[in-house]
Coordinates of C-alpha atoms in Angstrom, one line a residue:
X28 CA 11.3 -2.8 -30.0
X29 CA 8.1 -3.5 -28.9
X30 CA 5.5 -2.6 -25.9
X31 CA 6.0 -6.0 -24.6
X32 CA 9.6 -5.8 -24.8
X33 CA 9.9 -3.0 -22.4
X34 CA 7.2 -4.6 -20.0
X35 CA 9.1 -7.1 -19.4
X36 CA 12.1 -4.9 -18.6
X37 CA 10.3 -2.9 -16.1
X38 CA 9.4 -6.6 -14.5
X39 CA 12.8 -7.7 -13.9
X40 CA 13.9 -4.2 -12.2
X41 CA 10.7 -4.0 -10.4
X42 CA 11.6 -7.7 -8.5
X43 CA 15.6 -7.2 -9.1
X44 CA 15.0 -11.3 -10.5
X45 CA 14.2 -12.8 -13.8
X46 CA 12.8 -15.6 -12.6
X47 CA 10.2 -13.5 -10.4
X48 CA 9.2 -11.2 -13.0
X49 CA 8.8 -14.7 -15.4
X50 CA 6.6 -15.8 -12.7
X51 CA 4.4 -12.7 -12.2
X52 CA 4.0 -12.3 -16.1
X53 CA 3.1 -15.9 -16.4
X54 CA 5.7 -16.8 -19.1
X55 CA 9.1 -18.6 -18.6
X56 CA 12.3 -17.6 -17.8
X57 CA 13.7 -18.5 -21.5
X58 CA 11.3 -16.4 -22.9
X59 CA 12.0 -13.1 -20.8
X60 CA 15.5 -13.5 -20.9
X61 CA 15.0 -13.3 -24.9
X62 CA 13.2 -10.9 -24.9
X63 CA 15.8 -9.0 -22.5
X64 CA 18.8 -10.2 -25.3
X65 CA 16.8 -8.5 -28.4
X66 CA 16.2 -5.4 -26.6
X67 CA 19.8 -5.4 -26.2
X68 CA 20.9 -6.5 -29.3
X69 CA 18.6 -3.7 -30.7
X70 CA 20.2 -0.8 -29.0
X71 CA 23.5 -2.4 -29.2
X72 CA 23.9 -2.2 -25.6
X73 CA 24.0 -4.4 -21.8
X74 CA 21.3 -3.4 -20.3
X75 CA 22.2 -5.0 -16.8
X76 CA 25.9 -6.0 -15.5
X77 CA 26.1 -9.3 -15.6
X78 CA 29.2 -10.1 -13.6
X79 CA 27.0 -9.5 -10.3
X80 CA 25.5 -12.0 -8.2
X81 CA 22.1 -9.6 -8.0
X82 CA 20.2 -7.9 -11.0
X83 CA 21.9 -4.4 -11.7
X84 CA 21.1 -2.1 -14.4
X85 CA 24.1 -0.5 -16.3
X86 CA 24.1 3.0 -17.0
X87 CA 22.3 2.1 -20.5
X88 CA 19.8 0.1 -18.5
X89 CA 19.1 3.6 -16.2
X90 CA 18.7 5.3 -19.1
X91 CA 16.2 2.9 -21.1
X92 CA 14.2 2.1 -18.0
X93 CA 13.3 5.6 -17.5
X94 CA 11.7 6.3 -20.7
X95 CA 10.7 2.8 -20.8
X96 CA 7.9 3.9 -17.5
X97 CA 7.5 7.3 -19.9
X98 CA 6.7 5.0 -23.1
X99 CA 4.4 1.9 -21.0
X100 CA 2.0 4.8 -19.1
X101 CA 1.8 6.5 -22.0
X102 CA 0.4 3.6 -24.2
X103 CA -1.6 2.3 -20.7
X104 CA -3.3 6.0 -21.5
X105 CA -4.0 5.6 -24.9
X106 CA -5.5 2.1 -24.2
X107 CA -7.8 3.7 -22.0
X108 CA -8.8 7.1 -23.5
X109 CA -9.8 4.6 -26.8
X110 CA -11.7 2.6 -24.0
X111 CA -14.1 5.3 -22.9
X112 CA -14.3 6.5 -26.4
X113 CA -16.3 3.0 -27.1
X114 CA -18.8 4.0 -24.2
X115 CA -18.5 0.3 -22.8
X116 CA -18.1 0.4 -19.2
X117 CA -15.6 -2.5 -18.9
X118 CA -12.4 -2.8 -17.5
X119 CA -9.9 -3.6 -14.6
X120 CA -8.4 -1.6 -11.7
X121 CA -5.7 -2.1 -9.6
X122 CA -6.5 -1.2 -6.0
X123 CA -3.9 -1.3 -3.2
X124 CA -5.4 -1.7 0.9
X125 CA -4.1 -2.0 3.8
X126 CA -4.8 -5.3 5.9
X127 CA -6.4 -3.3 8.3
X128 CA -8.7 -1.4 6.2
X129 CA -9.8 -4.3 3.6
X130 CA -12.0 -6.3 5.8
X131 CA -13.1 -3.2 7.8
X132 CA -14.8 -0.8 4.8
X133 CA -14.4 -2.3 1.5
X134 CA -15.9 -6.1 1.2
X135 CA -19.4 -4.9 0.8
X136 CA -18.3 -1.7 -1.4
X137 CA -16.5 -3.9 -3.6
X138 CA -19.5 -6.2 -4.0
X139 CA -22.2 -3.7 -4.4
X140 CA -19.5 -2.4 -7.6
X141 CA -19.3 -5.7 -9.3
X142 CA -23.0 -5.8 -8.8
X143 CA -23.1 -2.9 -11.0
X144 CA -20.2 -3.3 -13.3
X145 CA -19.9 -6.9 -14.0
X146 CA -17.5 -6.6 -16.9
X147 CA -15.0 -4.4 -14.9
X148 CA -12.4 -6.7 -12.8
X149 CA -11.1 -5.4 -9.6
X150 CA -7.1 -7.4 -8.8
X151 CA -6.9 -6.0 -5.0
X152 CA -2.9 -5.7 -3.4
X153 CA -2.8 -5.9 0.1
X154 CA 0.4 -3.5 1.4
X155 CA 1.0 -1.3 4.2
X156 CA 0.2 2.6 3.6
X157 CA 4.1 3.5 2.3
X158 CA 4.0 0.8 -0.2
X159 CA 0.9 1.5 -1.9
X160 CA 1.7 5.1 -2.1
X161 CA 4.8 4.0 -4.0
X162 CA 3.2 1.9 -6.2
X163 CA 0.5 4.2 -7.0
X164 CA 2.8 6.9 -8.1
X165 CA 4.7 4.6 -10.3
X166 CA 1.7 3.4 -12.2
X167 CA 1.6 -0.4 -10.7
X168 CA -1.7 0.6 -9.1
X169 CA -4.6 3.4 -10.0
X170 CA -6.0 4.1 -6.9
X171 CA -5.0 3.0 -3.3
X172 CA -6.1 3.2 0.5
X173 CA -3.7 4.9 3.1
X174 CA -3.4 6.1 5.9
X175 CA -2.9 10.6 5.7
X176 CA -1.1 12.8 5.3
X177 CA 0.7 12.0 2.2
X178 CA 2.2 14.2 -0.7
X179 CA -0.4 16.5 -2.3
X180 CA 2.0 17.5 -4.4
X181 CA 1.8 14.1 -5.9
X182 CA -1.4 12.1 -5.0
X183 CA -5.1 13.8 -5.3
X184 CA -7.3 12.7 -2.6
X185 CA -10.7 11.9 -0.5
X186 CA -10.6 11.2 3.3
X187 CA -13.5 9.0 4.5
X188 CA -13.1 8.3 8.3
X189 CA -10.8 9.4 11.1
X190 CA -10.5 7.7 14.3
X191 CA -8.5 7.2 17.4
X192 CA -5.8 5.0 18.7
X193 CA -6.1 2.7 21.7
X194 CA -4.0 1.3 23.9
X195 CA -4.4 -2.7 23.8
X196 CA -3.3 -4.7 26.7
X197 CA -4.1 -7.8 29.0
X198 CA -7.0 -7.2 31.3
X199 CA -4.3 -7.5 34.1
X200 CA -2.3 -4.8 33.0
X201 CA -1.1 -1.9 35.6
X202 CA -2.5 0.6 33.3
X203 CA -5.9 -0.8 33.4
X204 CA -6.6 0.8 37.3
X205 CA -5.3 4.3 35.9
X206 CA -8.2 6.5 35.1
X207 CA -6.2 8.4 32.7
X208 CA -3.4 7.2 30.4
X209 CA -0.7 9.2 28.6
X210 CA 1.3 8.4 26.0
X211 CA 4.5 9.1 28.6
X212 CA 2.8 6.5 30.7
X213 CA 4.1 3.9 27.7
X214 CA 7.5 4.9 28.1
X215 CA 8.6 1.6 29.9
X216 CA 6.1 -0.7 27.9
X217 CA 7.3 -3.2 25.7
X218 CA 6.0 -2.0 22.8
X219 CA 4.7 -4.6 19.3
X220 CA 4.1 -2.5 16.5
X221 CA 2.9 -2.8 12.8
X222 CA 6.1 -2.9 10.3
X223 CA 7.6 0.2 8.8
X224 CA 5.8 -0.5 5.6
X225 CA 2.8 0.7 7.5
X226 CA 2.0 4.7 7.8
X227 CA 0.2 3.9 11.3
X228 CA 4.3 2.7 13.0
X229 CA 5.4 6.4 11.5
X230 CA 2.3 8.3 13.4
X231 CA 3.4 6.3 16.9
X232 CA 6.7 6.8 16.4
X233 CA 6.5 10.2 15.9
X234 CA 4.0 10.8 18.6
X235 CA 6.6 9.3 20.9
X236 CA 9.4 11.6 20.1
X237 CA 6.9 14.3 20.4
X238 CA 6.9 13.1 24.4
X239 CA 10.8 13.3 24.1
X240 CA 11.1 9.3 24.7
X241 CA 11.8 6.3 22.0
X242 CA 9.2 3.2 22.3
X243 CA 11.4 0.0 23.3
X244 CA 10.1 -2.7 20.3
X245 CA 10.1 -6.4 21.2
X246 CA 8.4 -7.4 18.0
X247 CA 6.8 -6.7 14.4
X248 CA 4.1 -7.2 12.4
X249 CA 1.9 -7.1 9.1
X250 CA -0.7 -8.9 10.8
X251 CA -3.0 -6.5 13.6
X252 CA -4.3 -9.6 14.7
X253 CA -0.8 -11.5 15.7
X254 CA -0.4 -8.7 17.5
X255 CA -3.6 -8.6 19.6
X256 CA -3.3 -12.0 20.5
X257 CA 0.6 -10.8 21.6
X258 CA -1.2 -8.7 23.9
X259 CA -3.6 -11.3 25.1
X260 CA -0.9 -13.6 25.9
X261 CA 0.9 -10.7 28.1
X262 CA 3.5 -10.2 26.0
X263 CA 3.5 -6.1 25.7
X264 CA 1.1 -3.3 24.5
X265 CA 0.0 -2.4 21.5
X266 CA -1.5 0.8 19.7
X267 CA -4.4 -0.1 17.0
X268 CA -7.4 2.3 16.0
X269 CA -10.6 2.1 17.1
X270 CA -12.6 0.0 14.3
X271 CA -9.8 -2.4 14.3
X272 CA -9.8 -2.6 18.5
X273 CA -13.3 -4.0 18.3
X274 CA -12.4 -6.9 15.9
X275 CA -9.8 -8.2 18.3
X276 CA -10.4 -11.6 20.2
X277 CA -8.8 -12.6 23.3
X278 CA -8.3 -11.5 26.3
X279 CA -7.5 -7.9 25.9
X280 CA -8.6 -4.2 27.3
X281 CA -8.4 -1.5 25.1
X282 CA -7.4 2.3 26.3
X283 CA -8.1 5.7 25.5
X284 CA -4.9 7.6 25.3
X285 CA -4.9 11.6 26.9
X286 CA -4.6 14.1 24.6
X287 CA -2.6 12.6 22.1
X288 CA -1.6 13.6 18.4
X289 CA -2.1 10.3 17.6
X290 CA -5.1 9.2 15.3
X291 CA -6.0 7.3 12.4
X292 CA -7.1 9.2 9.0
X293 CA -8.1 7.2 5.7
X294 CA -8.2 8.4 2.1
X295 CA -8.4 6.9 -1.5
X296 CA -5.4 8.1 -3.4
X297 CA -4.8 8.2 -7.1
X298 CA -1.9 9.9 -8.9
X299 CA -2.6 14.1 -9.9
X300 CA -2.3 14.6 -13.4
X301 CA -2.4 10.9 -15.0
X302 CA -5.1 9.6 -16.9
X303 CA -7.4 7.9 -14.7
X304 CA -9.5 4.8 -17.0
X305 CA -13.4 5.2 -17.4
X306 CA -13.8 2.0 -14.7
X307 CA -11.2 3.7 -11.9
X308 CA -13.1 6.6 -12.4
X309 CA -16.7 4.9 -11.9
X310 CA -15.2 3.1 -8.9
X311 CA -13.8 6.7 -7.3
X312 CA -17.0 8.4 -7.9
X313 CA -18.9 5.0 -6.5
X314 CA -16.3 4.2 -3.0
X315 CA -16.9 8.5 -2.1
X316 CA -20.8 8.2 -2.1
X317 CA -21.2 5.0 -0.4
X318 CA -18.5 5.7 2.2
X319 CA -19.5 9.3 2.8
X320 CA -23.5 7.9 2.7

Protein backbone atom coordinates (compact mmCIF):
# COMPACT_ATOMS: atom_id res chain seq x y z
CA UNK A 1 0.00 0.00 0.00
CA UNK A 2 1.14 3.14 -0.89
CA UNK A 3 0.25 7.09 -0.36
CA UNK A 4 -0.74 7.13 -3.94
CA UNK A 5 -2.83 4.17 -3.64
CA UNK A 6 -5.13 5.65 -1.21
CA UNK A 7 -5.26 9.12 -3.15
CA UNK A 8 -6.69 7.70 -5.64
CA UNK A 9 -9.29 5.91 -3.55
CA UNK A 10 -10.40 9.05 -1.85
CA UNK A 11 -10.77 10.49 -5.70
CA UNK A 12 -13.20 8.06 -6.86
CA UNK A 13 -15.57 8.44 -3.63
CA UNK A 14 -14.99 12.06 -3.65
CA UNK A 15 -16.69 12.23 -7.54
CA UNK A 16 -18.68 8.68 -6.93
CA UNK A 17 -16.89 8.01 -10.84
CA UNK A 18 -13.61 6.53 -11.92
CA UNK A 19 -13.49 8.07 -14.88
CA UNK A 20 -13.81 11.63 -13.11
CA UNK A 21 -11.36 11.11 -10.49
CA UNK A 22 -8.99 9.68 -13.68
CA UNK A 23 -9.63 12.95 -15.08
CA UNK A 24 -8.94 15.26 -12.11
CA UNK A 25 -5.72 13.31 -11.25
CA UNK A 26 -4.58 13.50 -14.84
CA UNK A 27 -3.90 9.78 -15.31
CA UNK A 28 -6.21 7.19 -17.16
CA UNK A 29 -8.87 5.23 -16.20
CA UNK A 30 -6.73 1.78 -16.60
CA UNK A 31 -4.36 3.01 -14.40
CA UNK A 32 -6.81 4.04 -11.33
CA UNK A 33 -8.75 1.19 -11.76
CA UNK A 34 -5.32 -0.83 -11.01
CA UNK A 35 -4.43 0.76 -8.67
CA UNK A 36 -8.06 0.35 -7.05
CA UNK A 37 -7.60 -3.78 -7.81
CA UNK A 38 -4.08 -4.00 -5.83
CA UNK A 39 -5.44 -2.15 -2.92
CA UNK A 40 -7.93 -4.68 -2.94
CA UNK A 41 -6.01 -7.59 -3.68
CA UNK A 42 -3.81 -6.31 -0.73
CA UNK A 43 -6.39 -6.37 2.00
CA UNK A 44 -8.04 -9.22 0.49
CA UNK A 45 -11.19 -7.34 0.20
CA UNK A 46 -13.99 -5.36 -2.50
CA UNK A 47 -13.69 -2.20 -1.66
CA UNK A 48 -16.82 -0.93 -3.68
CA UNK A 49 -20.02 -3.26 -4.87
CA UNK A 50 -19.77 -3.68 -8.14
CA UNK A 51 -23.10 -5.02 -9.06
CA UNK A 52 -24.47 -1.32 -8.94
CA UNK A 53 -24.95 0.96 -11.67
CA UNK A 54 -23.31 3.99 -9.36
CA UNK A 55 -19.97 3.86 -7.37
CA UNK A 56 -20.79 2.39 -3.77
CA UNK A 57 -18.34 1.65 -1.20
CA UNK A 58 -18.76 -1.82 0.67
CA UNK A 59 -18.62 -1.93 4.30
CA UNK A 60 -14.65 -2.61 3.82
CA UNK A 61 -14.54 0.33 1.48
CA UNK A 62 -16.20 2.55 4.69
CA UNK A 63 -13.84 1.33 6.79
CA UNK A 64 -10.57 1.89 4.63
CA UNK A 65 -11.75 5.26 3.39
CA UNK A 66 -11.89 6.56 6.74
CA UNK A 67 -8.42 6.01 7.87
CA UNK A 68 -7.44 6.45 4.35
CA UNK A 69 -8.46 10.76 5.03
CA UNK A 70 -6.60 9.89 8.68
CA UNK A 71 -3.35 8.44 6.85
CA UNK A 72 -3.38 11.22 3.43
CA UNK A 73 -3.73 14.56 6.03
CA UNK A 74 -1.46 13.12 8.13
CA UNK A 75 1.44 12.67 5.46
CA UNK A 76 -0.03 16.20 3.69
CA UNK A 77 1.26 17.44 7.52
CA UNK A 78 4.48 15.91 7.50
CA UNK A 79 5.13 17.17 3.90
CA UNK A 80 4.68 20.49 5.17
CA UNK A 81 6.14 20.65 8.77
CA UNK A 82 9.57 19.32 6.64
CA UNK A 83 8.67 22.31 4.28
CA UNK A 84 9.06 25.12 6.88
CA UNK A 85 11.82 23.22 8.52
CA UNK A 86 13.88 24.18 5.00
CA UNK A 87 13.02 27.97 5.70
CA UNK A 88 12.04 28.23 1.78
CA UNK A 89 8.98 30.12 1.47
CA UNK A 90 7.51 27.98 -1.44
CA UNK A 91 4.50 26.31 -1.84
CA UNK A 92 0.73 25.98 -2.96
CA UNK A 93 -2.62 26.72 -1.33
CA UNK A 94 -5.91 25.79 -2.07
CA UNK A 95 -8.32 28.65 -1.64
CA UNK A 96 -12.11 28.26 -2.08
CA UNK A 97 -14.35 31.91 -2.97
CA UNK A 98 -17.47 32.55 -3.60
CA UNK A 99 -18.40 34.07 -7.20
CA UNK A 100 -19.42 36.99 -5.50
CA UNK A 101 -16.60 37.68 -3.37
CA UNK A 102 -13.65 36.75 -5.99
CA UNK A 103 -13.81 39.64 -8.22
CA UNK A 104 -14.98 42.02 -5.41
CA UNK A 105 -11.90 41.78 -2.74
CA UNK A 106 -9.35 39.38 -3.78
CA UNK A 107 -7.85 40.05 -7.49
CA UNK A 108 -5.57 42.67 -6.31
CA UNK A 109 -4.75 40.75 -2.87
CA UNK A 110 -3.90 37.87 -4.80
CA UNK A 111 -1.60 39.73 -7.06
CA UNK A 112 0.13 41.91 -4.47
CA UNK A 113 0.91 37.92 -2.82
CA UNK A 114 2.43 36.45 -5.82
CA UNK A 115 4.30 39.73 -6.05
CA UNK A 116 5.86 38.71 -2.87
CA UNK A 117 5.93 34.94 -2.93
CA UNK A 118 6.63 34.00 -6.46
CA UNK A 119 7.49 30.38 -5.81
CA UNK A 120 4.17 29.74 -3.76
CA UNK A 121 1.13 28.81 -6.32
CA UNK A 122 -2.36 29.77 -5.47
CA UNK A 123 -5.15 26.95 -7.41
CA UNK A 124 -8.48 29.15 -6.51
CA UNK A 125 -12.13 26.90 -6.43
CA UNK A 126 -14.90 28.96 -7.05
CA UNK A 127 -18.19 27.43 -4.78
CA UNK A 128 -20.91 28.80 -2.89
CA UNK A 129 -20.26 29.42 1.05
CA UNK A 130 -21.75 25.59 2.06
CA UNK A 131 -19.44 23.98 -0.31
CA UNK A 132 -16.34 25.46 0.64
CA UNK A 133 -16.90 25.01 4.18
CA UNK A 134 -17.21 21.36 3.40
CA UNK A 135 -14.31 21.13 1.57
CA UNK A 136 -12.25 22.93 3.88
CA UNK A 137 -13.06 20.74 6.73
CA UNK A 138 -12.27 17.71 4.78
CA UNK A 139 -8.78 18.79 3.75
CA UNK A 140 -9.57 19.44 -0.16
CA UNK A 141 -8.96 23.14 0.63
CA UNK A 142 -6.74 25.14 3.47
CA UNK A 143 -8.47 28.17 3.73
CA UNK A 144 -11.71 29.44 2.18
CA UNK A 145 -14.10 32.55 1.90
CA UNK A 146 -17.76 32.41 3.25
CA UNK A 147 -20.23 33.97 4.19
CA UNK A 148 -20.87 33.85 8.67
CA UNK A 149 -21.85 32.36 10.93
CA UNK A 150 -20.38 28.94 10.54
CA UNK A 151 -19.21 26.20 13.05
CA UNK A 152 -16.60 27.54 15.53
CA UNK A 153 -16.48 24.40 16.76
CA UNK A 154 -14.85 23.39 13.65
CA UNK A 155 -13.45 26.36 11.50
CA UNK A 156 -11.09 29.20 13.13
CA UNK A 157 -11.79 32.49 11.67
CA UNK A 158 -11.33 36.40 10.64
CA UNK A 159 -14.30 38.58 9.41
CA UNK A 160 -13.32 41.36 7.12
CA UNK A 161 -16.50 43.28 5.89
CA UNK A 162 -20.18 43.26 6.67
CA UNK A 163 -22.75 44.82 4.54
CA UNK A 164 -26.36 45.06 3.73
CA UNK A 165 -28.83 43.49 1.36
CA UNK A 166 -30.81 45.27 -1.23
CA UNK A 167 -33.71 44.84 -2.90
CA UNK A 168 -32.99 44.80 -6.90
CA UNK A 169 -35.72 45.45 -9.23
CA UNK A 170 -36.75 47.20 -12.55
CA UNK A 171 -36.96 50.95 -12.28
CA UNK A 172 -40.71 50.45 -12.86
CA UNK A 173 -41.35 48.40 -10.07
CA UNK A 174 -44.40 49.23 -7.54
CA UNK A 175 -41.94 49.23 -4.72
CA UNK A 176 -39.83 51.80 -6.19
CA UNK A 177 -42.58 54.91 -5.10
CA UNK A 178 -42.65 53.28 -1.46
CA UNK A 179 -40.46 55.33 0.84
CA UNK A 180 -39.91 52.48 3.03
CA UNK A 181 -39.71 48.78 2.20
CA UNK A 182 -40.11 45.66 4.39
CA UNK A 183 -39.21 42.50 3.95
CA UNK A 184 -43.27 41.61 4.39
CA UNK A 185 -43.66 44.01 1.50
CA UNK A 186 -41.85 40.87 -0.67
CA UNK A 187 -44.29 38.53 0.32
CA UNK A 188 -46.07 38.46 -3.18
CA UNK A 189 -42.77 39.01 -5.27
CA UNK A 190 -41.57 36.56 -7.41
CA UNK A 191 -38.59 35.95 -5.95
CA UNK A 192 -34.78 34.66 -8.08
CA UNK A 193 -32.37 33.63 -5.59
CA UNK A 194 -28.71 32.28 -5.47
CA UNK A 195 -28.68 28.33 -5.19
CA UNK A 196 -28.71 26.47 -1.90
CA UNK A 197 -25.05 25.90 -2.30
CA UNK A 198 -24.80 29.49 -1.39
CA UNK A 199 -24.90 30.69 2.55
CA UNK A 200 -26.47 34.15 1.35
CA UNK A 201 -30.21 31.80 -0.04
CA UNK A 202 -30.06 30.33 3.81
CA UNK A 203 -29.88 34.15 5.48
CA UNK A 204 -33.08 35.19 3.07
CA UNK A 205 -34.76 32.31 3.68
CA UNK A 206 -34.55 32.47 7.11
CA UNK A 207 -35.28 36.09 7.25
CA UNK A 208 -38.51 35.33 5.56
CA UNK A 209 -39.71 32.78 7.94
CA UNK A 210 -38.72 35.12 10.55
CA UNK A 211 -41.76 37.50 8.84
CA UNK A 212 -43.90 34.21 9.13
CA UNK A 213 -44.21 33.96 5.15
CA UNK A 214 -42.19 31.58 2.53
CA UNK A 215 -40.60 33.60 -0.66
CA UNK A 216 -42.44 32.13 -3.91
CA UNK A 217 -39.02 31.16 -6.22
CA UNK A 218 -39.35 31.37 -10.02
CA UNK A 219 -35.72 30.73 -10.64
CA UNK A 220 -32.03 29.85 -9.52
CA UNK A 221 -28.68 30.75 -9.81
CA UNK A 222 -24.83 30.53 -9.28
CA UNK A 223 -24.42 33.45 -11.37
CA UNK A 224 -25.42 37.14 -9.28
CA UNK A 225 -25.16 38.63 -12.60
CA UNK A 226 -28.00 36.27 -14.48
CA UNK A 227 -29.91 37.31 -11.93
CA UNK A 228 -29.58 41.08 -12.12
CA UNK A 229 -30.17 41.14 -15.65
CA UNK A 230 -33.52 38.81 -14.59
CA UNK A 231 -34.46 41.72 -12.78
CA UNK A 232 -33.72 44.15 -15.56
CA UNK A 233 -35.75 42.29 -17.85
CA UNK A 234 -38.90 42.43 -15.29
CA UNK A 235 -38.77 39.17 -14.49
CA UNK A 236 -39.00 39.29 -10.39
CA UNK A 237 -36.83 40.77 -7.46
CA UNK A 238 -33.90 39.88 -6.24
CA UNK A 239 -31.80 40.30 -2.79
CA UNK A 240 -27.86 40.85 -3.43
CA UNK A 241 -25.41 42.87 -0.98
CA UNK A 242 -24.42 46.08 -1.34
CA UNK A 243 -20.75 45.83 -3.04
CA UNK A 244 -22.25 43.39 -5.42
CA UNK A 245 -25.53 45.86 -6.15
CA UNK A 246 -23.14 48.42 -7.57
CA UNK A 247 -21.53 46.00 -10.14
CA UNK A 248 -24.82 45.25 -11.70
CA UNK A 249 -25.66 46.56 -15.30
CA UNK A 250 -29.00 47.15 -16.67
CA UNK A 251 -31.81 48.62 -15.95
CA UNK A 252 -32.25 48.03 -12.35
CA UNK A 253 -33.04 50.05 -8.80
CA UNK A 254 -31.72 48.79 -5.90
CA UNK A 255 -33.61 49.03 -2.22
CA UNK A 256 -32.83 49.42 1.23
CA UNK A 257 -34.84 46.98 3.18
CA UNK A 258 -36.46 48.22 6.92
CA UNK A 259 -35.06 46.85 9.74
CA UNK A 260 -34.19 43.59 8.53
CA UNK A 261 -31.89 40.70 10.02
CA UNK A 262 -30.74 40.32 6.82
CA UNK A 263 -26.98 41.25 6.05
CA UNK A 264 -23.94 39.98 4.48
CA UNK A 265 -20.81 39.03 6.79
CA UNK A 266 -17.40 37.66 5.17
CA UNK A 267 -14.57 35.69 6.82
CA UNK A 268 -11.48 33.57 5.82
CA UNK A 269 -11.89 30.14 7.32
CA UNK A 270 -9.38 27.48 7.80
CA UNK A 271 -9.84 24.23 9.82
CA UNK A 272 -9.03 24.56 14.03
CA UNK A 273 -6.54 22.21 14.99
CA UNK A 274 -4.81 21.06 11.58
CA UNK A 275 -1.53 21.92 10.43
CA UNK A 276 -1.75 24.98 8.42
CA UNK A 277 1.61 24.99 5.69
CA UNK A 278 4.28 27.78 6.02
CA UNK A 279 2.72 29.52 2.50
CA UNK A 280 -1.27 29.27 3.92
CA UNK A 281 -0.03 30.72 6.83
CA UNK A 282 1.98 33.70 5.03
CA UNK A 283 -1.15 34.18 2.91
CA UNK A 284 -3.55 34.34 6.25
CA UNK A 285 -1.32 36.72 7.95
CA UNK A 286 -1.01 38.72 4.42
CA UNK A 287 -5.20 38.70 3.27
CA UNK A 288 -5.96 40.07 7.33
CA UNK A 289 -3.55 43.19 7.06
CA UNK A 290 -4.41 44.21 3.60
CA UNK A 291 -8.14 43.72 4.06
CA UNK A 292 -8.38 45.18 7.56
CA UNK A 293 -5.75 48.18 6.13
Amino acid sequence: MDIKQLQYFIEINRFNSFSKAAEHLYVTQPTISKMIKNLEKEFNVSLFDRSKKRVVLTDAGKIILEQAQVILNAFKDLENQLENLSGVKQGHIRIGLPPMVGSSFFPNIIGAFRECYPAISIELMENGSNKIAEDVEDGTLDLGVVVLPINNDIFDSFSFVTEDIKLVVHPSHALVKKEKITLKDLKREHFMLLNSDFALRNRIMSACKKEEFQPFIVFESSQWDLLGKMAASKLGVTLLPESICDQLKGDIVTLPIEHSDMYWKLAVIWRKDSYLSHAANEWLRFAKKKLHS
